[in-house]
Coordinates of C-alpha atoms (C1' of nucleotides) in Angstrom, one line a residue:
Chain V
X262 CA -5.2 17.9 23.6
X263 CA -2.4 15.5 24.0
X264 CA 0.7 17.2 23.4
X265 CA 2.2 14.7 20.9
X266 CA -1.1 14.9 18.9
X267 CA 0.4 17.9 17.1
X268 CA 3.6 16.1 16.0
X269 CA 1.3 13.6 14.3
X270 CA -0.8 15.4 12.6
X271 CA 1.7 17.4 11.2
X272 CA 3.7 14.1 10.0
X273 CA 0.3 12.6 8.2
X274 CA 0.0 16.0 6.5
X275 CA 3.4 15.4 5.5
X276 CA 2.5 12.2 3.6
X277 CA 5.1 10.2 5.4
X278 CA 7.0 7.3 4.2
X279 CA 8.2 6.5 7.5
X280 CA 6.5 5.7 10.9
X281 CA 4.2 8.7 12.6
X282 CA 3.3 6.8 16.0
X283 CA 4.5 9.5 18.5
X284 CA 1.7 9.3 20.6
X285 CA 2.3 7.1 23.8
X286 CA 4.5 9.4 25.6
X287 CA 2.4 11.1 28.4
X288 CA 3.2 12.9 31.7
X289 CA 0.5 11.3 33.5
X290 CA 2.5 9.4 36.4
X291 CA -0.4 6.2 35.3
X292 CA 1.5 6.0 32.0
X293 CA 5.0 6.7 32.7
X294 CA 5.2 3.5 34.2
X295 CA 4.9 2.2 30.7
X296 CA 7.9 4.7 29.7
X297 CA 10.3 2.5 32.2
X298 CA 11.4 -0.7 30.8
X299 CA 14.9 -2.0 30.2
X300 CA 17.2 -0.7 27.4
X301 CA 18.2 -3.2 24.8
X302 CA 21.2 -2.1 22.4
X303 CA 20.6 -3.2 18.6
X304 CA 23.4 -3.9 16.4
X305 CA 23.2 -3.2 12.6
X306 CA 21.3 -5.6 10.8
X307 CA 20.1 -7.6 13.9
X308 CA 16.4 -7.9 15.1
X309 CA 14.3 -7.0 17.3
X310 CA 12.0 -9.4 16.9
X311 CA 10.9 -11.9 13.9
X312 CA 7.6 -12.8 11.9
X313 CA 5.7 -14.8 14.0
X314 CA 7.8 -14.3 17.2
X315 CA 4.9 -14.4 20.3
X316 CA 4.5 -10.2 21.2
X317 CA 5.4 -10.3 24.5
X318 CA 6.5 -6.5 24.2
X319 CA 6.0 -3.0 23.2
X320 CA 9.3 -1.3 21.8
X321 CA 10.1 2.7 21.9
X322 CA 12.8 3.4 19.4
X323 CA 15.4 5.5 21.4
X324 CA 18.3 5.8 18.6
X325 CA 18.7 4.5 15.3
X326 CA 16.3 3.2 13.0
X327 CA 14.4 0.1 13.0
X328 CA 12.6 -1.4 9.6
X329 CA 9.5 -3.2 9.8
X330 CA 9.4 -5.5 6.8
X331 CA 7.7 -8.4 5.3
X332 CA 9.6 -11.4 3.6
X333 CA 8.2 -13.6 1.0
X334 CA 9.4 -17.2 0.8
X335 CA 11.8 -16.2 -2.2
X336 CA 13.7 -13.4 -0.5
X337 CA 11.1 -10.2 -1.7
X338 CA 10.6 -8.1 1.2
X339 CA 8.1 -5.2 1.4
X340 CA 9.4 -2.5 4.3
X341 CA 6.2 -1.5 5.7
X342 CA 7.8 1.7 7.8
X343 CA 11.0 2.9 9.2
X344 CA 10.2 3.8 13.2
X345 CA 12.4 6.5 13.9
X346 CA 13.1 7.4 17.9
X347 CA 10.5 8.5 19.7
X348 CA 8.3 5.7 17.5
X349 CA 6.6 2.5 18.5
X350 CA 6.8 -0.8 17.2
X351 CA 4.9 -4.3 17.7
X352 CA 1.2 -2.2 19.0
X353 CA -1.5 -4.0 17.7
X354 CA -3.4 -7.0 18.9
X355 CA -2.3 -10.2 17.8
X356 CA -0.6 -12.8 19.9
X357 CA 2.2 -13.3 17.6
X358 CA 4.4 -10.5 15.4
X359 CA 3.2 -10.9 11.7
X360 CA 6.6 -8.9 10.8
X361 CA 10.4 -8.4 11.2
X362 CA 11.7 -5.7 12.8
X363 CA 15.4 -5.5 12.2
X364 CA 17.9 -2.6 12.7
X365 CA 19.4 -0.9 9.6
X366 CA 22.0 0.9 11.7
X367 CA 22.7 0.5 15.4
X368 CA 19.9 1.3 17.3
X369 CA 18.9 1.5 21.0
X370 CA 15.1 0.3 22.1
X371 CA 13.4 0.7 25.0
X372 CA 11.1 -2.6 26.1
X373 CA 7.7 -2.2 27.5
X374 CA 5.7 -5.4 28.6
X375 CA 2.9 -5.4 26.3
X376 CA 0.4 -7.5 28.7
X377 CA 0.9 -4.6 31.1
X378 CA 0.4 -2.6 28.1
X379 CA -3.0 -3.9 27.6
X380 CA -3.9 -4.6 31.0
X381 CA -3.4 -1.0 31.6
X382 CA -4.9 0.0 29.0
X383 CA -8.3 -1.6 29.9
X384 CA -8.7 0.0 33.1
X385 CA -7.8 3.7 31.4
X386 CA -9.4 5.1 29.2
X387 CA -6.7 7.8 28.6
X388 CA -4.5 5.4 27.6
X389 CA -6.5 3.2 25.4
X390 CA -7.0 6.2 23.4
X391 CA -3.1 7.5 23.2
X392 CA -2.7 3.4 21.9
X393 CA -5.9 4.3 19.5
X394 CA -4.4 8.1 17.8
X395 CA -0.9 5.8 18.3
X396 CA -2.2 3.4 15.7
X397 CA -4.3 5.9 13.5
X398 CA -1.7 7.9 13.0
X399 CA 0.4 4.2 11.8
X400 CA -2.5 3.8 9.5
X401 CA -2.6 7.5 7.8
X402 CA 1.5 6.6 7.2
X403 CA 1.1 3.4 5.7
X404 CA -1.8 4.5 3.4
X405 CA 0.2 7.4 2.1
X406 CA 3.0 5.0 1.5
X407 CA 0.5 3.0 0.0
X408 CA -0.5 5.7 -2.2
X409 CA 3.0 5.9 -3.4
X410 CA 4.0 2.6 -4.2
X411 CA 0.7 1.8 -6.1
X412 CA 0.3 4.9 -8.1
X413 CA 3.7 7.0 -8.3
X414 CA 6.8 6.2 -10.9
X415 CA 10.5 5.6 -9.4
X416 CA 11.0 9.7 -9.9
X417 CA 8.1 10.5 -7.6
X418 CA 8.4 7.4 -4.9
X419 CA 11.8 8.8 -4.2
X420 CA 11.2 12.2 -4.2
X421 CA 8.7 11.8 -2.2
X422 CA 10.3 9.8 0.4
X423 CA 13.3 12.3 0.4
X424 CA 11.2 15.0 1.4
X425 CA 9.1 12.9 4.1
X426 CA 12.4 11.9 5.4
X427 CA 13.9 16.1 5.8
X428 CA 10.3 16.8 7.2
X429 CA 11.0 14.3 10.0
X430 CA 14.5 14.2 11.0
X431 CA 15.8 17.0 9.2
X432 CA 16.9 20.4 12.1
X433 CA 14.6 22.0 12.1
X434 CA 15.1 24.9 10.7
X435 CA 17.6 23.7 8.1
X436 CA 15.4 20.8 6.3
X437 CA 17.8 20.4 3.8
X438 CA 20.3 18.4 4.8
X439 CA 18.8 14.8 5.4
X440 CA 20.8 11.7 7.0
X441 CA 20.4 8.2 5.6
X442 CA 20.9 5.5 7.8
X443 CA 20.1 2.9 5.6
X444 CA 21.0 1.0 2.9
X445 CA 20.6 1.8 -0.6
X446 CA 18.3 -1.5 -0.4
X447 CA 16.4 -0.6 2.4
X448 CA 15.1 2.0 0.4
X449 CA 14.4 -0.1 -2.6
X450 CA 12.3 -2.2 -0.6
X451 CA 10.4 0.5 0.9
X452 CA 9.6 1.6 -2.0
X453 CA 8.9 -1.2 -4.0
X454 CA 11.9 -0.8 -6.4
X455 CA 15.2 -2.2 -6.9
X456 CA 18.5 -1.0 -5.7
X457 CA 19.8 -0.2 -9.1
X458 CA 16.5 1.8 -9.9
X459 CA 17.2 3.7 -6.6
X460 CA 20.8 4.4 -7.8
X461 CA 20.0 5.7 -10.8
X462 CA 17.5 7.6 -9.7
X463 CA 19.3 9.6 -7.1
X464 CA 22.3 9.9 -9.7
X465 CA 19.3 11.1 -11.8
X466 CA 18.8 14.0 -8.9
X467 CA 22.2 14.2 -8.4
X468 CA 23.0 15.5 -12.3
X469 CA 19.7 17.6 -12.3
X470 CA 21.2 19.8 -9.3
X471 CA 18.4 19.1 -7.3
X472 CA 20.4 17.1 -4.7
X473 CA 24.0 16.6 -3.4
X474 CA 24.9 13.4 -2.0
X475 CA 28.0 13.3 0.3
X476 CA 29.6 9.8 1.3
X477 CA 26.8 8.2 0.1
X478 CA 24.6 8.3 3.1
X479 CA 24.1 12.2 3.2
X480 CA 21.9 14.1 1.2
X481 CA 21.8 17.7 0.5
X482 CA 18.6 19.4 -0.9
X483 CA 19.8 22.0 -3.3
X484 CA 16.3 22.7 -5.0
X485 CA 13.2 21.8 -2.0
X486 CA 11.3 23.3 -4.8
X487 CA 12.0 21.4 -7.7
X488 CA 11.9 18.2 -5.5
X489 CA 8.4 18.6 -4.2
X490 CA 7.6 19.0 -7.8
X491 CA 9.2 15.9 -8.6
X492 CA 7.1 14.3 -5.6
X493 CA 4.2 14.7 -7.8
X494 CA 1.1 15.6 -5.3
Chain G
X148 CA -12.0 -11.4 24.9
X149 CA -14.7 -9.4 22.4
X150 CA -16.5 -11.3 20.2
X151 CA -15.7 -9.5 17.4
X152 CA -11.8 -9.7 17.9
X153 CA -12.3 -13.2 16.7
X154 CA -13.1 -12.0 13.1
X155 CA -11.2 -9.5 13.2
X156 CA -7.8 -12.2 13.7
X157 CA -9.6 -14.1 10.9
X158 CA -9.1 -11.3 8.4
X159 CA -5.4 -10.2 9.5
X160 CA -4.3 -13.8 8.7
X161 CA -6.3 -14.1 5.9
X162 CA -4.3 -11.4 3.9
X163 CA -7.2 -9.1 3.8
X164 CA -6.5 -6.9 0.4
X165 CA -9.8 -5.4 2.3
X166 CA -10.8 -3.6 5.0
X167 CA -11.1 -5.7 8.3
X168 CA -12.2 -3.5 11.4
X169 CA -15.4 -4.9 12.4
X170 CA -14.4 -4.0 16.3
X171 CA -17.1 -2.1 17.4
X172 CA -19.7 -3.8 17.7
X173 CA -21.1 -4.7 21.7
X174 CA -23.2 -5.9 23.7
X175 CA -22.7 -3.3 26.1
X176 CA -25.6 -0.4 26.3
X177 CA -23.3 2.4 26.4
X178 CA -22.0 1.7 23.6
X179 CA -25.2 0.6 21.8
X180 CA -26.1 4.4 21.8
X181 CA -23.5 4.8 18.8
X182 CA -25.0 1.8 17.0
X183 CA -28.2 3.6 16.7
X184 CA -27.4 6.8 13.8
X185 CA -29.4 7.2 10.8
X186 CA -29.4 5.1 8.0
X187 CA -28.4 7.1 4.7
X188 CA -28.9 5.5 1.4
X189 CA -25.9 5.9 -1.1
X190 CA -26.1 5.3 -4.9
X191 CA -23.8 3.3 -6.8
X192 CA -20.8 6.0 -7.9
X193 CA -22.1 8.4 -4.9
X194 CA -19.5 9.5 -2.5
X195 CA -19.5 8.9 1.3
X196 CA -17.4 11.6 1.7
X197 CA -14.9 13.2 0.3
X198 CA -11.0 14.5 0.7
X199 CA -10.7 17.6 2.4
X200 CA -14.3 17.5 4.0
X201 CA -14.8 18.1 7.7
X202 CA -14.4 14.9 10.0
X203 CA -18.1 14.4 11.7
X204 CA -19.1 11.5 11.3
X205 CA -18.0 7.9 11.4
X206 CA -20.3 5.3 9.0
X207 CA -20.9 1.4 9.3
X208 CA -21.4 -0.1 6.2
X209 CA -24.6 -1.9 6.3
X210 CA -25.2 -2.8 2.9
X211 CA -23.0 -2.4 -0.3
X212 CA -19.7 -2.1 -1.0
X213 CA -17.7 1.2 0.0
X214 CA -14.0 2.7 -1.3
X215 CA -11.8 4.2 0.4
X216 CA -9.6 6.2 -2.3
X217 CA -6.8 8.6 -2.6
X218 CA -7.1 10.9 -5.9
X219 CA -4.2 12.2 -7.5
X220 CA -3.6 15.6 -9.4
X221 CA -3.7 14.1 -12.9
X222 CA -6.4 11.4 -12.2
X223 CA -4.3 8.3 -11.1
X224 CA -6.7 7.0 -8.0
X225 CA -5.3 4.3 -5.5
X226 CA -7.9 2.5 -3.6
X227 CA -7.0 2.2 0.2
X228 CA -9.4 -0.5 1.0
X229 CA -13.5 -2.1 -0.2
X230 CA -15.4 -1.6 2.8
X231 CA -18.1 -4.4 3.2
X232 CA -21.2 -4.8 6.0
X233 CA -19.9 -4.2 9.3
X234 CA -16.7 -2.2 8.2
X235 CA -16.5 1.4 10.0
X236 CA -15.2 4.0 7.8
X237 CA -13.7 7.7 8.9
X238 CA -12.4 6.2 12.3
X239 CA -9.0 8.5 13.3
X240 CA -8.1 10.9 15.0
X241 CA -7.6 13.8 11.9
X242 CA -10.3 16.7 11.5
X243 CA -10.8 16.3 8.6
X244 CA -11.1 13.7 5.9
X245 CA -7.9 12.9 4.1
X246 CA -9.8 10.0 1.7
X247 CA -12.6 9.9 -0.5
X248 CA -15.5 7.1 0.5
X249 CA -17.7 6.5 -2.4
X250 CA -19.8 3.7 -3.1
X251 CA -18.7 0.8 -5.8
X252 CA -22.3 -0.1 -6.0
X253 CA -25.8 1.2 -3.7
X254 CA -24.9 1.0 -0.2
X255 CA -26.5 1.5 3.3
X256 CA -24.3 2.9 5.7
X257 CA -25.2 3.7 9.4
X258 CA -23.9 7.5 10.3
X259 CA -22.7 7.7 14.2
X260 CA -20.9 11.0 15.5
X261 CA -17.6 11.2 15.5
X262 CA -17.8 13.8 18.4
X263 CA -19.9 12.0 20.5
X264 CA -17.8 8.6 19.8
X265 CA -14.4 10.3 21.0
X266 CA -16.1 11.9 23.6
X267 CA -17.4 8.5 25.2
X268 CA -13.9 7.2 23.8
X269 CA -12.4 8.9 26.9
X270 CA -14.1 8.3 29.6
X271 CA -15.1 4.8 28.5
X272 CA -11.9 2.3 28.3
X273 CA -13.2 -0.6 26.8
X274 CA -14.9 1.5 23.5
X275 CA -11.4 3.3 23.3
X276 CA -9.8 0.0 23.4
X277 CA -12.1 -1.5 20.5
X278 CA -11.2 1.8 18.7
X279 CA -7.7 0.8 18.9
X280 CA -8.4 -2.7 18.0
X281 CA -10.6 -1.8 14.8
X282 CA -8.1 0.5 13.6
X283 CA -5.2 -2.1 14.6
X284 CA -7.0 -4.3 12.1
X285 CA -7.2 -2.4 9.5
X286 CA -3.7 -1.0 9.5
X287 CA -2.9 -4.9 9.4
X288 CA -4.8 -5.1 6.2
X289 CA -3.4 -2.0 5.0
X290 CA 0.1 -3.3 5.6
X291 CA -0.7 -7.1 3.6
X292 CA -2.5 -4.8 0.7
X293 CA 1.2 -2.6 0.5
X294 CA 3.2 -5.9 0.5
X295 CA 0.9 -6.8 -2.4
X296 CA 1.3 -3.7 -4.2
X297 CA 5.0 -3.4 -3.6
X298 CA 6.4 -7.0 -4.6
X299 CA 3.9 -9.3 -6.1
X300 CA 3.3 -9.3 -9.9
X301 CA 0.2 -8.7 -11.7
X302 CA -1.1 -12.1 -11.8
X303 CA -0.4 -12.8 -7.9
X304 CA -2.0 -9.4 -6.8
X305 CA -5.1 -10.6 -8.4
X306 CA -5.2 -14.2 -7.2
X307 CA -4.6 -12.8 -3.7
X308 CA -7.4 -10.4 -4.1
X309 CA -9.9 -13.4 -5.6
X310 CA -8.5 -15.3 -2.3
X311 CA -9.3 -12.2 -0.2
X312 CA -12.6 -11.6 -1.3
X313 CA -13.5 -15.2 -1.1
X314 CA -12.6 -15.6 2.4
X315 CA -14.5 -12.6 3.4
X316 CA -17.6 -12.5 1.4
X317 CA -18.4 -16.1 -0.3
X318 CA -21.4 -18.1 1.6
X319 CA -19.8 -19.7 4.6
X320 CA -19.7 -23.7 2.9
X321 CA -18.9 -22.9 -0.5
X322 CA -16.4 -20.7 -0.8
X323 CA -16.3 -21.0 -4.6
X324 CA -18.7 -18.4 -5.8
X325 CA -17.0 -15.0 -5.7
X326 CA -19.5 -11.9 -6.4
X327 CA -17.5 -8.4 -7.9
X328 CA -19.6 -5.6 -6.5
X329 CA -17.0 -3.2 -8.3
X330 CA -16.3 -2.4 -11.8
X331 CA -12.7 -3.3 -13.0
X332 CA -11.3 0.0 -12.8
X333 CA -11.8 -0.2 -9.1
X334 CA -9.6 -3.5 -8.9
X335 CA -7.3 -2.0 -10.8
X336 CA -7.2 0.9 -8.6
X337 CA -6.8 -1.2 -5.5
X338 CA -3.8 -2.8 -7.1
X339 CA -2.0 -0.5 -8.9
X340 CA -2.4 -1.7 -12.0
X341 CA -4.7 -0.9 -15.0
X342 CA -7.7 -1.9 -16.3
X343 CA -6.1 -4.0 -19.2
X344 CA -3.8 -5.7 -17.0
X345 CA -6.9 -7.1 -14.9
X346 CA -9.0 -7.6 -17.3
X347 CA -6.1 -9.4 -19.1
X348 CA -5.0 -11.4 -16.1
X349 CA -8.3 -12.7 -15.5
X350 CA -8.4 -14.0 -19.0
X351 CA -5.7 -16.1 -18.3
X352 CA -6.8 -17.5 -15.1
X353 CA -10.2 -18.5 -17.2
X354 CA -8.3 -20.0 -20.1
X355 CA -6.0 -22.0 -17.5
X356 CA -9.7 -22.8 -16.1
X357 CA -8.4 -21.5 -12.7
X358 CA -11.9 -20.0 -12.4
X359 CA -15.2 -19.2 -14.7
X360 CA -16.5 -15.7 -14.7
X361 CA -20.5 -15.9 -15.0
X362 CA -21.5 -12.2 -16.9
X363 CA -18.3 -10.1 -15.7
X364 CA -19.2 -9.8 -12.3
X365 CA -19.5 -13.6 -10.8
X366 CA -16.1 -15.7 -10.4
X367 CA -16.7 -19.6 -9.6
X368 CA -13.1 -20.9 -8.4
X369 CA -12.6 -24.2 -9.7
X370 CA -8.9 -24.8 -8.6
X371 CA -8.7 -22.5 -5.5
X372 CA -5.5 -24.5 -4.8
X373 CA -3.6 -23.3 -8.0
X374 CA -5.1 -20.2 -7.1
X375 CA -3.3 -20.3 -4.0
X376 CA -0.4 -21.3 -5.9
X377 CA -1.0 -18.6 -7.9
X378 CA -1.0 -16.1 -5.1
X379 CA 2.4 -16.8 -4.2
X380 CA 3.0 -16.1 -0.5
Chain S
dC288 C1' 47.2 -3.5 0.5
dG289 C1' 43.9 -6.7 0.0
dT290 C1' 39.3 -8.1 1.3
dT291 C1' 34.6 -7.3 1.8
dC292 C1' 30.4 -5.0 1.3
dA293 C1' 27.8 -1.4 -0.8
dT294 C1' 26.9 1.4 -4.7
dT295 C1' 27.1 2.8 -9.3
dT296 C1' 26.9 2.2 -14.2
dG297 C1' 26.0 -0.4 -18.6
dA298 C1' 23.5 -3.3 -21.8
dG299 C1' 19.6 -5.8 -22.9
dT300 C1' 14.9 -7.8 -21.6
dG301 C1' 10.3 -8.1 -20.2
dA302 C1' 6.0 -7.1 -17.6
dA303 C1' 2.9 -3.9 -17.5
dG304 C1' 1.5 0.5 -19.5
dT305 C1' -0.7 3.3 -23.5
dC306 C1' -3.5 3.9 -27.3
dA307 C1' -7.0 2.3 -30.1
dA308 C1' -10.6 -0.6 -31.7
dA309 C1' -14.0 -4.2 -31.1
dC310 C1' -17.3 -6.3 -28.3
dC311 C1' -21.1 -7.0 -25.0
dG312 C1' -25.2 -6.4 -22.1
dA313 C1' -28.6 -3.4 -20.3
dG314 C1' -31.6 0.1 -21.1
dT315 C1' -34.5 3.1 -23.9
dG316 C1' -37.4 4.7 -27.3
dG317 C1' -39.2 4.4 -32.0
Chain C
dC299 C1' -39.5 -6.2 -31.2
dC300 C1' -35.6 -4.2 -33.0
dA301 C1' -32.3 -0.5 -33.5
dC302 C1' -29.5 2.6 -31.0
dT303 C1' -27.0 4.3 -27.3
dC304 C1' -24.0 4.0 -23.5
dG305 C1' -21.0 2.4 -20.0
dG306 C1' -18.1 -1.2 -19.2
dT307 C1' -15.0 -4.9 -20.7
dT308 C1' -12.0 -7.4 -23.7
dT309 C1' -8.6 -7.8 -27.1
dG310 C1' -4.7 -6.2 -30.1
dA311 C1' -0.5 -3.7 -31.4
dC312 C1' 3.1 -1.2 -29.8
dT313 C1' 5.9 1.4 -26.2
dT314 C1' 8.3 2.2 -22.0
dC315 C1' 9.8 2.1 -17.4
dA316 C1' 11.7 -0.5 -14.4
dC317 C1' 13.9 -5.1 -13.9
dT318 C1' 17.8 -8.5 -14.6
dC319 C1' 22.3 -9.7 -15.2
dA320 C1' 27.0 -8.3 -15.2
dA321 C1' 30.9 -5.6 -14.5
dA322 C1' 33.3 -1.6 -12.6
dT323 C1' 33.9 1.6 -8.9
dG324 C1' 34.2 3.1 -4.2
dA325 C1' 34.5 3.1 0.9
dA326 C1' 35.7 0.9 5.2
dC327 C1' 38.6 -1.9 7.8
dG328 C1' 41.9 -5.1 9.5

DNA sequence: CGTTCATTTGAGTGAAGTCAAACCGAGTGG
DNA sequence: CCACTCGGTTTGACTTCACTCAAATGAACG
């Protein structure tokens, strides 16, 4: 059907840890309109918008990496997804954001009026069901993540998101070398661990010769095999 | 706008650690035609559906209380969501099934094609765009359950869940009389913990007379504001 | 070269997990 | 009506994985 439907089934099979909403973009001239709004230039660490912020718009990650995440009122904060470009953020229909969205590297968004969204979206029936597969394939990522952080030990979460993360941004055709553009506590809180467990846990990787990490934010996957073990199912 | 979307807000603020799409529903004749499917009886234990299976039919729970579960290689289950009268379950866009559905206790669920639904889905904008506001729900709900999972501790994962299930199921009026249609395995499962650790925790919120259980399966709150406490955030 | 921010490593603690046994209520059949 | 079973729940004793606190190391930048 849609020609970004494939892309998203393939992430959900994946199991992501990381956004899978690819599904807006269209070549239909009705929806491109949508694909036009103004570019807005995120610095590292700065928002897009905050929890409970009204949703005036629709965002389309163009570069970088934006995290959705929770905060509790003593400084815990759940990362629901990382929305990678080509992703949506801030679908959905309440009048006000119930998250942050905030860049972990510098990060380039395009902004789409999300009445027009809506508006549109009433009137065709094409559209309403891109914004519908958008969403379900939102839901099949957070469950899987959901999955992970219930059920899986520090070993497995990060495995697991490792791989997720060289199935979606990896070249393709050389998965194995898999960029980190955020912070070691970005991942922590994604994962529902701390940043020390993360660190030991990569090292942990790192001394079983099942990764390399260069500089920090590069990792090189020396054993996919082992890993995916390691991911548990 | 749709009567339902009223509810629906309801849940998403509510901090649903339960499912929350109850979209569908319309006045509208053409879409009445998908509230008329068969009504298949399920036994307590029975399953839905399961992982894996073919996609073909969507279900509204009419009676009963259904789980949406993920089952790992070596047992470990993590509960995606209770499904209560007037959820839809196997909404999505995926082929087949990634989930098992199986009922907590017996359960009346309404079975509607999926074919037929997507089908009217796109040529009829207003069902598609209840689709996408049902599932927007749910991944709301899905997202509050992960922050729950992810950062809170034992004891506020279960006073959250008491609070969840009171706002969604107790008598409109008296919100103090909480019924468990789900054995405690099935909590534990929705909350990543074990079966001790609930049973434990809710020893302790009936010895700090937070609330009474009546025969394992009825809470009374009698402090639903230290319960709130309790819940944290 | 010093400052700052992020990451790693170490030592000790604790919340929740595991294993095991006791308890309880609902059926069932003698 | 009681004894027995059976699934589910509770409680207890012990263990462990991940957390906390603290310090050392490393990378980036003016």
């Amino acid at each position: 059907m849609l020609g970004a439907s494939q892309a998203i089934e393939a992430n959900v099979y994946g199991g992501a840890h990381i956004s899978a909403s690819a599904a807006l973009a269209s070549s239909e001239p009705s929806v491109d309109r949508f694909e036009r709004g103004t570019i807005r230039r995120i610095e590292a660490k700065e928002h897009v918008f905050c929890d409970g912020d009204p949703r005036t718009h629709v965002f389309r990650i163009e570069e970088g990496v934006i995290a959705l995440s929770k905060l509790l009122g003593d400084g815990r904060r759940q990362i629901i997804e990382f929305a990678y470009p080509g992703d949506y953020i801030g679908l959905g229909t309440l009048r006000e954001h119930i998250f942050d969205a905030q860049a972990t590297c510098a990060a380039k968004v395009r902004c789409l009026s999300a009445a027009a969204l809506e508006q549109e979206a009433s009137r065709d029936a094409g559209l309403a069901l891109r914004l519908y597969k958008a969403v379900s394939a939102e839901l099949a990522a957070t469950r899987a993540l959901l999955v992970s952080v219930g059920q899986q030990s520090a070993m497995e979460r990060l495995a697991g998101f490792l791989l997720s993360l060289s199935a979606r941004t990896a070249n393709p055709g050389d998965e194995t070398v898999v960029k980190l553009p955020m912070r070691r506590s970005d991942i922590a809180d994604l994962l529902g661990l701390t940043i020390e467990t993360v660190s030991r846990t990569i090292t942990k990787l790192r001394t079983m010769h099942v990764i390399d990490v260069v500089r920090g934010t590069e990792v090189h996957i020396l054993d996919i095999e082992r890993l995916t073990e390691l991911a548990g199912q």
